[in-house]
């Protein structure tokens, strides 16, 4: 399932990010992938050790923590510190699957269940640069307003189309979910959404209590901590 979550960052936050990123020192994005990825990846990234990456990455994590829909969809257990990339001048990233296990700075590891791209440039600023995701339902093309995020299963084959005008700036990162199985996460998200809708519509309190119990007991069965 692909999920578009709008307004993770406000317009002011996007502007602040862009002022910092437009003057940043970028390096070759091939430094953070294996040999298979390096063959198809043509972009720029903020170096992992860059203080700006740390600063903006923390701001992204704080913004995510404020967003109930992101939490309901990803059910995050651990999240990789976001990285920042820039595609321009024909830059692209050919079809690939993201690495399954990633090293964290503290020596722990993260299993990538959910892939996330936070757009930091508006669609009018560049041509091309669509994120193209192949999942069981076919091919999806994604190009979102700055400040919006797309969340999709890390198991999917995906690519970034060549940027032929302007620059595509984004943050990207991975989440290890409490619920490893994508179908189970989807069911929980749908259940969560219907409970919220029923709550707003003033549905029967006893039935709502029961349904909320079902949600938590399913999560209890499926969560791996
Ligand atoms: Ni990828």
Short mmCIF file of C-alpha atoms and ligand atoms in Angstrom, two decimals:
data_model
loop_
_atom_site.label_atom_id
_atom_site.label_comp_id
_atom_site.label_asym_id
_atom_site.label_seq_id
_atom_site.Cartn_x
_atom_site.Cartn_y
_atom_site.Cartn_z
CA UNK A 1 0.00 0.00 0.00
CA UNK A 2 1.18 3.49 -0.85
CA UNK A 3 0.02 6.20 1.50
CA UNK A 4 0.26 9.93 0.84
CA UNK A 5 0.35 12.00 4.04
CA UNK A 6 0.09 15.75 3.40
CA UNK A 7 1.66 18.59 5.40
CA UNK A 8 4.24 16.72 7.44
CA UNK A 9 6.15 20.01 7.31
CA UNK A 10 4.54 23.46 7.19
CA UNK A 11 5.38 25.89 4.36
CA UNK A 12 7.61 27.82 6.81
CA UNK A 13 9.48 24.66 7.76
CA UNK A 14 9.94 23.72 4.10
CA UNK A 15 11.33 27.21 3.40
CA UNK A 16 13.77 26.88 6.31
CA UNK A 17 14.89 23.44 5.10
CA UNK A 18 15.37 24.75 1.58
CA UNK A 19 17.45 27.76 2.67
CA UNK A 20 19.78 25.40 4.51
CA UNK A 21 19.86 22.71 1.80
CA UNK A 22 20.29 25.05 -1.17
CA UNK A 23 23.61 26.21 0.26
CA UNK A 24 24.78 22.78 1.47
CA UNK A 25 27.78 20.70 0.38
CA UNK A 26 26.47 17.61 -1.42
CA UNK A 27 28.38 14.41 -2.20
CA UNK A 28 27.88 11.47 -4.56
CA UNK A 29 24.85 9.42 -3.48
CA UNK A 30 26.58 6.17 -4.45
CA UNK A 31 28.51 6.28 -1.16
CA UNK A 32 25.58 4.79 0.79
CA UNK A 33 24.58 1.88 -1.46
CA UNK A 34 25.99 -1.53 -2.34
CA UNK A 35 27.50 -2.38 -5.72
CA UNK A 36 24.14 -3.28 -7.30
CA UNK A 37 22.58 0.06 -6.29
CA UNK A 38 25.68 2.01 -7.34
CA UNK A 39 25.19 0.90 -10.94
CA UNK A 40 21.80 2.63 -11.20
CA UNK A 41 22.03 5.52 -8.70
CA UNK A 42 22.88 9.00 -10.03
CA UNK A 43 22.19 11.67 -7.44
CA UNK A 44 23.68 13.78 -4.67
CA UNK A 45 23.29 13.37 -0.91
CA UNK A 46 24.21 15.19 2.25
CA UNK A 47 27.13 13.28 3.81
CA UNK A 48 25.99 11.00 6.64
CA UNK A 49 28.25 12.80 9.12
CA UNK A 50 27.08 16.28 8.10
CA UNK A 51 25.79 18.35 11.06
CA UNK A 52 23.08 19.73 8.75
CA UNK A 53 21.81 16.21 8.07
CA UNK A 54 21.62 15.63 11.83
CA UNK A 55 19.83 18.93 12.47
CA UNK A 56 17.26 18.60 9.69
CA UNK A 57 16.89 14.86 10.26
CA UNK A 58 15.90 15.51 13.88
CA UNK A 59 13.40 18.12 12.73
CA UNK A 60 11.84 15.55 10.37
CA UNK A 61 11.61 12.97 13.17
CA UNK A 62 9.95 15.56 15.44
CA UNK A 63 7.44 16.41 12.70
CA UNK A 64 6.63 12.70 12.21
CA UNK A 65 6.10 12.29 15.95
CA UNK A 66 3.37 14.97 15.76
CA UNK A 67 1.52 13.15 12.97
CA UNK A 68 -1.07 10.54 14.06
CA UNK A 69 -1.64 9.22 10.52
CA UNK A 70 2.06 8.48 10.03
CA UNK A 71 2.10 6.66 13.35
CA UNK A 72 -1.03 4.65 12.51
CA UNK A 73 0.31 3.68 9.08
CA UNK A 74 3.93 2.84 9.92
CA UNK A 75 3.62 1.72 13.57
CA UNK A 76 7.28 2.66 13.98
CA UNK A 77 9.57 0.69 16.24
CA UNK A 78 12.76 2.36 15.10
CA UNK A 79 13.40 4.91 12.40
CA UNK A 80 16.62 5.60 10.53
CA UNK A 81 17.87 9.19 10.83
CA UNK A 82 16.62 10.76 7.56
CA UNK A 83 19.04 11.41 4.73
CA UNK A 84 18.67 14.16 2.13
CA UNK A 85 19.11 13.86 -1.60
CA UNK A 86 19.15 16.02 -4.68
CA UNK A 87 18.54 14.99 -8.29
CA UNK A 88 19.36 17.38 -11.11
CA UNK A 89 20.89 17.42 -14.60
CA UNK A 90 19.45 14.05 -15.65
CA UNK A 91 20.04 12.51 -12.21
CA UNK A 92 17.97 9.38 -11.56
CA UNK A 93 17.86 6.14 -9.61
CA UNK A 94 17.01 3.04 -11.66
CA UNK A 95 14.80 0.19 -10.45
CA UNK A 96 16.00 -1.31 -7.17
CA UNK A 97 14.80 -2.81 -3.90
CA UNK A 98 16.02 -1.09 -0.74
CA UNK A 99 18.46 -3.00 1.46
CA UNK A 100 16.64 -5.22 3.96
CA UNK A 101 18.88 -4.67 6.99
CA UNK A 102 20.64 -1.41 7.78
CA UNK A 103 23.25 -0.56 10.38
CA UNK A 104 22.36 2.06 12.99
CA UNK A 105 25.00 4.36 14.51
CA UNK A 106 24.63 2.67 17.91
CA UNK A 107 25.67 -0.69 16.46
CA UNK A 108 22.09 -1.97 16.37
CA UNK A 109 20.38 -2.92 13.14
CA UNK A 110 17.15 -1.86 11.47
CA UNK A 111 15.00 -4.08 9.26
CA UNK A 112 13.48 -1.88 6.57
CA UNK A 113 9.73 -2.49 6.48
CA UNK A 114 8.47 0.92 5.39
CA UNK A 115 10.20 3.28 2.96
CA UNK A 116 9.49 7.01 3.19
CA UNK A 117 10.16 9.95 0.87
CA UNK A 118 9.47 13.47 2.13
CA UNK A 119 9.31 15.87 -0.81
CA UNK A 120 11.11 19.19 -0.25
CA UNK A 121 10.67 20.71 -3.73
CA UNK A 122 7.31 21.55 -5.28
CA UNK A 123 6.35 19.72 -8.51
CA UNK A 124 6.57 22.98 -10.55
CA UNK A 125 10.24 23.37 -9.63
CA UNK A 126 11.43 20.42 -11.72
CA UNK A 127 10.55 18.12 -14.61
CA UNK A 128 10.76 14.36 -14.19
CA UNK A 129 11.82 13.02 -10.80
CA UNK A 130 8.67 10.95 -10.23
CA UNK A 131 8.99 8.17 -7.68
CA UNK A 132 7.72 5.08 -9.49
CA UNK A 133 6.71 2.19 -7.24
CA UNK A 134 5.77 -1.29 -8.46
CA UNK A 135 3.63 -3.16 -6.00
CA UNK A 136 1.13 -6.00 -6.27
CA UNK A 137 -1.45 -3.56 -7.69
CA UNK A 138 0.78 -2.31 -10.52
CA UNK A 139 2.92 0.76 -11.14
CA UNK A 140 2.33 4.00 -9.24
CA UNK A 141 3.82 7.41 -10.09
CA UNK A 142 4.31 9.80 -7.21
CA UNK A 143 5.24 13.49 -7.25
CA UNK A 144 4.02 15.43 -4.24
CA UNK A 145 3.97 19.02 -2.96
CA UNK A 146 6.88 20.05 -0.74
CA UNK A 147 6.18 19.05 2.85
CA UNK A 148 4.20 15.91 1.92
CA UNK A 149 5.39 12.35 2.44
CA UNK A 150 4.81 9.07 0.62
CA UNK A 151 5.01 5.86 2.63
CA UNK A 152 5.36 2.52 0.80
CA UNK A 153 6.50 -1.04 1.49
CA UNK A 154 10.28 -1.46 1.43
CA UNK A 155 9.79 -4.78 -0.37
CA UNK A 156 8.59 -3.01 -3.53
CA UNK A 157 10.65 -2.44 -6.65
CA UNK A 158 10.94 1.31 -7.26
CA UNK A 159 12.86 3.98 -9.12
CA UNK A 160 13.23 7.75 -9.47
CA UNK A 161 12.75 9.04 -13.04
CA UNK A 162 15.46 11.31 -14.52
CA UNK A 163 15.21 14.98 -13.55
CA UNK A 164 15.45 16.97 -16.78
CA UNK A 165 14.88 20.50 -15.41
CA UNK A 166 15.45 22.05 -12.01
CA UNK A 167 16.26 20.05 -8.89
CA UNK A 168 14.31 17.47 -6.92
CA UNK A 169 15.15 17.75 -3.22
CA UNK A 170 13.84 15.20 -0.73
CA UNK A 171 14.43 13.49 2.58
CA UNK A 172 14.30 9.69 2.65
CA UNK A 173 14.44 7.13 5.42
CA UNK A 174 13.23 3.74 6.57
CA UNK A 175 11.13 2.47 9.44
CA UNK A 176 11.26 -0.87 11.19
CA UNK A 177 7.64 -1.42 12.06
CA UNK A 178 6.23 -3.09 15.15
CA UNK A 179 4.18 -5.08 12.62
CA UNK A 180 6.39 -6.64 10.01
CA UNK A 181 3.65 -7.86 7.66
CA UNK A 182 2.33 -5.29 5.22
CA UNK A 183 -1.20 -6.77 5.02
CA UNK A 184 -1.49 -6.74 8.81
CA UNK A 185 -0.34 -3.11 8.95
CA UNK A 186 -2.95 -2.24 6.35
CA UNK A 187 -5.75 -3.93 8.30
CA UNK A 188 -4.73 -2.09 11.47
CA UNK A 189 -4.66 1.22 9.62
CA UNK A 190 -8.14 0.63 8.20
CA UNK A 191 -9.47 -0.41 11.58
CA UNK A 192 -7.90 2.65 13.21
CA UNK A 193 -9.43 4.94 10.57
CA UNK A 194 -12.90 3.47 10.98
CA UNK A 195 -12.73 3.74 14.80
CA UNK A 196 -11.84 7.43 14.45
CA UNK A 197 -14.65 8.07 11.97
CA UNK A 198 -17.15 6.29 14.22
CA UNK A 199 -15.92 8.29 17.22
CA UNK A 200 -16.42 11.58 15.37
CA UNK A 201 -19.90 10.53 14.24
CA UNK A 202 -21.01 9.81 17.81
CA UNK A 203 -21.42 6.04 17.41
CA UNK A 204 -22.47 3.75 20.26
CA UNK A 205 -19.85 4.01 23.01
CA UNK A 206 -20.01 0.34 24.02
CA UNK A 207 -19.47 -0.85 20.45
CA UNK A 208 -16.61 1.61 20.03
CA UNK A 209 -14.98 0.34 23.20
CA UNK A 210 -15.23 -3.21 21.88
CA UNK A 211 -13.79 -2.26 18.51
CA UNK A 212 -10.92 -0.38 20.17
CA UNK A 213 -10.24 -3.52 22.19
CA UNK A 214 -10.11 -5.55 18.96
CA UNK A 215 -7.55 -3.09 17.54
CA UNK A 216 -5.28 -3.37 20.56
CA UNK A 217 -5.61 -7.11 20.83
CA UNK A 218 -4.74 -7.56 17.15
CA UNK A 219 -1.76 -5.25 17.63
CA UNK A 220 -0.76 -7.28 20.68
CA UNK A 221 -0.85 -10.47 18.61
CA UNK A 222 1.05 -9.08 15.65
CA UNK A 223 3.55 -6.66 17.22
CA UNK A 224 7.14 -7.80 17.51
CA UNK A 225 9.05 -5.83 20.11
NI1 LIG B 1 15.08 3.09 -2.80
#
